[in-house]
Coordinates of N, CA and C in Angstrom, one line a residue:
M1 N 187.3 31.9 119.2 CA 185.9 31.7 119.0 C 185.7 31.0 117.7
K2 N 184.6 30.2 117.7 CA 184.2 29.6 116.4 C 183.5 30.6 115.6
K3 N 183.3 30.3 114.3 CA 182.7 31.2 113.4 C 181.2 31.5 113.8
K4 N 180.5 30.4 114.2 CA 179.1 30.6 114.7 C 179.0 31.5 115.9
E5 N 179.9 31.3 116.8 CA 179.9 32.2 118.0 C 180.1 33.6 117.7
L6 N 181.0 33.9 116.7 CA 181.3 35.2 116.3 C 180.1 35.9 115.6
E7 N 179.4 35.1 114.8 CA 178.2 35.6 114.2 C 177.1 35.9 115.2
I8 N 176.9 35.1 116.2 CA 175.9 35.3 117.3 C 176.3 36.6 118.1
A9 N 177.6 36.7 118.4 CA 178.1 37.9 119.2 C 177.9 39.2 118.4
S10 N 178.1 39.1 117.1 CA 177.9 40.3 116.3 C 176.5 40.7 116.1
C11 N 175.6 39.8 116.3 CA 174.1 40.1 116.1 C 173.5 40.6 117.4
K12 N 174.2 40.5 118.5 CA 173.6 41.0 119.7 C 173.7 42.5 119.7
R13 N 172.7 43.2 120.2 CA 172.7 44.6 120.2 C 173.0 45.1 121.6
N14 N 173.7 46.2 121.6 CA 174.0 46.9 122.9 C 172.8 47.6 123.4
P15 N 172.3 47.3 124.6 CA 171.1 47.9 125.1 C 171.3 49.4 125.3
S16 N 172.4 49.9 125.6 CA 172.6 51.3 125.8 C 172.5 52.1 124.5
D17 N 173.0 51.5 123.4 CA 172.9 52.1 122.1 C 171.4 52.2 121.7
F18 N 170.7 51.1 122.0 CA 169.3 51.1 121.7 C 168.5 52.2 122.5
L19 N 168.8 52.3 123.8 CA 168.1 53.2 124.6 C 168.5 54.7 124.2
R20 N 169.7 54.9 123.9 CA 170.1 56.2 123.5 C 169.4 56.7 122.2
K21 N 169.2 55.8 121.3 CA 168.5 56.1 120.1 C 167.0 56.3 120.4
R22 N 166.5 55.4 121.2 CA 165.1 55.5 121.6 C 164.8 56.8 122.4
D23 N 165.7 57.3 123.1 CA 165.6 58.6 123.9 C 165.4 59.8 122.9
L24 N 165.8 59.6 121.7 CA 165.6 60.7 120.7 C 164.2 60.8 120.2
L25 N 163.4 59.7 120.4 CA 162.0 59.7 119.8 C 161.1 60.9 120.2
P26 N 161.1 61.3 121.5 CA 160.2 62.4 121.9 C 160.5 63.7 121.1
E27 N 161.8 64.0 120.9 CA 162.2 65.2 120.1 C 161.7 65.0 118.7
I28 N 161.9 63.8 118.1 CA 161.5 63.6 116.7 C 160.0 63.7 116.6
I29 N 159.3 63.2 117.5 CA 157.8 63.2 117.5 C 157.4 64.7 117.6
D30 N 158.0 65.4 118.5 CA 157.7 66.9 118.7 C 157.9 67.6 117.4
N31 N 159.0 67.4 116.7 CA 159.3 68.0 115.5 C 158.3 67.7 114.4
I32 N 157.9 66.5 114.3 CA 156.9 66.1 113.3 C 155.6 66.7 113.6
T33 N 155.2 66.7 114.9 CA 153.9 67.3 115.3 C 153.9 68.8 115.1
N34 N 154.9 69.5 115.4 CA 155.0 70.9 115.1 C 154.9 71.2 113.6
S35 N 155.6 70.4 112.8 CA 155.5 70.6 111.4 C 154.1 70.4 110.9
I36 N 153.4 69.4 111.4 CA 152.0 69.2 110.9 C 151.1 70.3 111.4
N37 N 151.3 70.8 112.6 CA 150.5 71.9 113.1 C 150.7 73.2 112.4
Q38 N 151.9 73.4 111.9 CA 152.3 74.7 111.2 C 151.7 74.7 109.8
N39 N 151.6 73.6 109.1 CA 151.2 73.6 107.7 C 150.0 72.6 107.6
S40 N 148.8 73.0 107.8 CA 147.7 72.1 107.8 C 147.1 71.8 106.4
R41 N 147.7 72.3 105.4 CA 147.2 72.0 104.0 C 147.5 70.6 103.6
F42 N 148.5 69.9 104.2 CA 148.9 68.6 103.8 C 148.5 67.5 104.8
N43 N 147.5 67.8 105.6 CA 147.1 66.8 106.5 C 145.6 67.0 106.8
H44 N 145.0 66.1 107.5 CA 143.6 66.3 107.9 C 143.5 65.8 109.4
I45 N 143.8 66.6 110.3 CA 143.7 66.4 111.7 C 142.6 67.2 112.2
D46 N 141.4 66.6 112.3 CA 140.2 67.4 112.7 C 139.2 66.5 113.2
Y47 N 138.1 67.0 113.8 CA 137.1 66.2 114.4 C 136.1 65.8 113.3
E48 N 136.0 66.4 112.2 CA 135.1 66.1 111.1 C 135.8 65.1 110.2
P49 N 135.2 63.9 109.9 CA 135.8 63.0 109.0 C 135.7 63.5 107.5
I50 N 136.6 63.0 106.7 CA 136.5 63.4 105.3 C 136.0 62.1 104.6
P51 N 135.6 62.2 103.3 CA 135.2 61.0 102.6 C 136.3 59.9 102.6
S52 N 135.8 58.7 102.7 CA 136.7 57.6 102.8 C 137.0 57.0 101.4
R53 N 138.2 56.8 101.0 CA 138.6 56.3 99.7 C 138.0 54.8 99.6
S54 N 138.2 54.0 100.7 CA 137.7 52.6 100.6 C 136.2 52.6 100.6
A55 N 135.5 53.5 101.2 CA 134.0 53.5 101.2 C 133.6 53.9 99.8
V56 N 134.2 54.8 99.1 CA 133.9 55.2 97.8 C 134.1 54.1 96.8
I57 N 135.2 53.4 97.0 CA 135.5 52.2 96.1 C 134.4 51.1 96.3
D58 N 134.0 50.9 97.6 CA 132.9 50.0 97.9 C 131.6 50.4 97.2
I59 N 131.3 51.7 97.2 CA 130.1 52.2 96.6 C 130.1 51.9 95.1
I60 N 131.3 52.2 94.5 CA 131.4 51.9 93.0 C 131.2 50.5 92.7
F61 N 131.7 49.5 93.5 CA 131.5 48.1 93.2 C 130.0 47.8 93.4
R62 N 129.4 48.4 94.4 CA 128.0 48.1 94.6 C 127.1 48.7 93.5
L63 N 127.5 49.8 93.0 CA 126.8 50.4 91.8 C 126.9 49.4 90.6
R64 N 128.1 48.9 90.4 CA 128.3 47.9 89.3 C 127.4 46.7 89.5
D65 N 127.2 46.3 90.7 CA 126.3 45.1 90.9 C 124.8 45.5 90.6
I66 N 124.5 46.8 90.8 CA 123.1 47.2 90.5 C 123.0 47.4 89.0
L67 N 123.9 48.0 88.3 CA 123.9 48.2 86.9 C 123.9 46.9 86.1
F68 N 124.6 45.9 86.6 CA 124.8 44.6 85.9 C 124.4 43.5 86.8
P69 N 123.2 43.4 87.2 CA 122.8 42.4 88.2 C 123.0 40.9 87.6
G70 N 123.6 40.1 88.5 CA 123.8 38.8 88.1 C 125.2 38.5 87.6
Y71 N 126.0 39.5 87.2 CA 127.3 39.3 86.7 C 128.4 39.4 87.7
F72 N 128.3 40.3 88.6 CA 129.4 40.4 89.6 C 129.1 40.1 91.0
N73 N 127.8 40.0 91.3 CA 127.4 39.7 92.7 C 127.4 38.2 93.0
K74 N 127.4 37.9 94.3 CA 127.5 36.5 94.7 C 126.1 35.9 94.9
E75 N 125.1 36.8 95.1 CA 123.7 36.4 95.4 C 123.1 35.8 94.1
K76 N 122.2 34.9 94.3 CA 121.4 34.3 93.2 C 120.3 35.3 92.9
I77 N 120.2 35.7 91.7 CA 119.1 36.6 91.3 C 118.3 36.0 90.2
D78 N 117.0 36.0 90.4 CA 116.1 35.5 89.4 C 114.9 36.5 89.2
P79 N 114.0 36.2 88.2 CA 113.0 37.2 87.9 C 112.1 37.5 89.1
I80 N 111.9 36.6 90.1 CA 111.1 36.8 91.2 C 111.7 37.7 92.3
N81 N 113.0 37.5 92.5 CA 113.6 38.3 93.6 C 114.4 39.5 93.1
L82 N 114.4 39.8 91.8 CA 115.1 40.9 91.2 C 114.7 42.2 91.9
K83 N 113.4 42.5 92.0 CA 112.9 43.7 92.5 C 113.4 43.9 94.0
Y84 N 113.4 42.8 94.8 CA 113.8 42.9 96.2 C 115.3 43.1 96.3
Y85 N 116.0 42.3 95.4 CA 117.5 42.5 95.4 C 117.9 44.0 95.1
L86 N 117.3 44.5 94.0 CA 117.6 45.9 93.6 C 117.1 46.9 94.7
G87 N 116.0 46.7 95.3 CA 115.5 47.6 96.3 C 116.5 47.6 97.5
Q88 N 117.0 46.5 98.0 CA 117.9 46.4 99.1 C 119.3 47.0 98.7
A89 N 119.7 46.6 97.5 CA 121.0 47.1 97.0 C 121.0 48.6 96.8
I90 N 120.0 49.2 96.2 CA 119.9 50.6 96.0 C 119.8 51.4 97.3
T91 N 119.0 50.8 98.2 CA 118.9 51.5 99.6 C 120.2 51.5 100.3
N92 N 121.0 50.4 100.2 CA 122.3 50.4 100.9 C 123.2 51.4 100.2
V93 N 123.3 51.5 98.9 CA 124.1 52.4 98.2 C 123.7 53.9 98.6
F94 N 122.4 54.1 98.6 CA 121.9 55.5 99.0 C 122.5 55.9 100.4
D95 N 122.3 54.9 101.3 CA 122.8 55.2 102.7 C 124.3 55.5 102.7
L96 N 125.1 54.6 102.1 CA 126.5 54.8 102.1 C 127.0 56.1 101.4
L97 N 126.4 56.3 100.2 CA 126.7 57.5 99.5 C 126.3 58.8 100.2
S98 N 125.2 58.8 100.9 CA 124.8 59.9 101.7 C 125.8 60.3 102.7
V99 N 126.3 59.3 103.4 CA 127.3 59.6 104.4 C 128.6 60.2 103.8
Q100 N 129.0 59.7 102.7 CA 130.2 60.2 102.0 C 130.0 61.7 101.5
I101 N 128.9 61.9 100.9 CA 128.5 63.3 100.4 C 128.5 64.2 101.6
S102 N 127.9 63.8 102.7 CA 127.8 64.7 103.9 C 129.2 65.0 104.4
Y103 N 130.1 64.0 104.4 CA 131.5 64.2 104.8 C 132.2 65.2 103.9
S104 N 131.9 65.1 102.6 CA 132.5 66.0 101.7 C 132.0 67.5 101.9
I105 N 130.7 67.6 102.0 CA 130.2 69.0 102.2 C 130.7 69.6 103.5
R106 N 130.7 68.8 104.6 CA 131.2 69.3 105.9 C 132.7 69.7 105.8
H107 N 133.5 68.9 105.1 CA 134.9 69.2 104.9 C 135.1 70.5 104.2
E108 N 134.3 70.8 103.1 CA 134.4 72.0 102.4 C 134.0 73.2 103.3
C109 N 132.9 73.0 104.1 CA 132.5 74.1 104.9 C 133.6 74.5 105.9
F110 N 134.2 73.5 106.6 CA 135.2 73.8 107.5 C 136.5 74.3 106.9
R111 N 136.8 73.8 105.7 CA 138.0 74.2 105.0 C 138.0 75.6 104.6
Y112 N 136.8 76.1 104.2 CA 136.7 77.5 103.7 C 135.9 78.4 104.7
N113 N 135.8 77.9 105.9 CA 135.1 78.6 107.0 C 133.7 79.1 106.5
L114 N 132.9 78.2 105.9 CA 131.6 78.6 105.5 C 130.6 78.1 106.5
P115 N 129.4 78.7 106.6 CA 128.4 78.2 107.5 C 127.9 76.9 106.9
C116 N 127.7 75.9 107.8 CA 127.4 74.6 107.4 C 125.9 74.3 107.7
G117 N 125.0 74.7 106.9 CA 123.6 74.6 107.1 C 122.9 73.5 106.4
S118 N 123.6 73.0 105.3 CA 122.9 72.0 104.5 C 123.7 70.6 104.5
C119 N 124.4 70.4 105.5 CA 125.2 69.1 105.5 C 124.4 67.9 105.5
D120 N 123.3 67.9 106.2 CA 122.5 66.7 106.3 C 121.3 66.6 105.4
E121 N 121.2 67.4 104.4 CA 120.1 67.4 103.4 C 120.3 66.3 102.4

């Protein structure tokens, strides 16, 4: 055999080896699932969402645009539209922040088995 043919032959995988290894996946998945179910302090598998890291970062950037209008945002801001720009921006931040705060309160209620009566206030 030529060198190139040897390289190609060595790169081919044996389907039975692949299937034998793949057959181990259900047991591995069961072990991981059982581990997660036994120790719930290191995961969040629940119906209630928790605050989103990316949403909080987005809120911080939006607050920066409000605090320093014209420096970081892409919109053109002038003395005439400033009030409208700020009104829209602040309303959007309020809505986004309200959702994340609600997620945080709900998470604490469920985490500590507390009655959740003020989650939507």
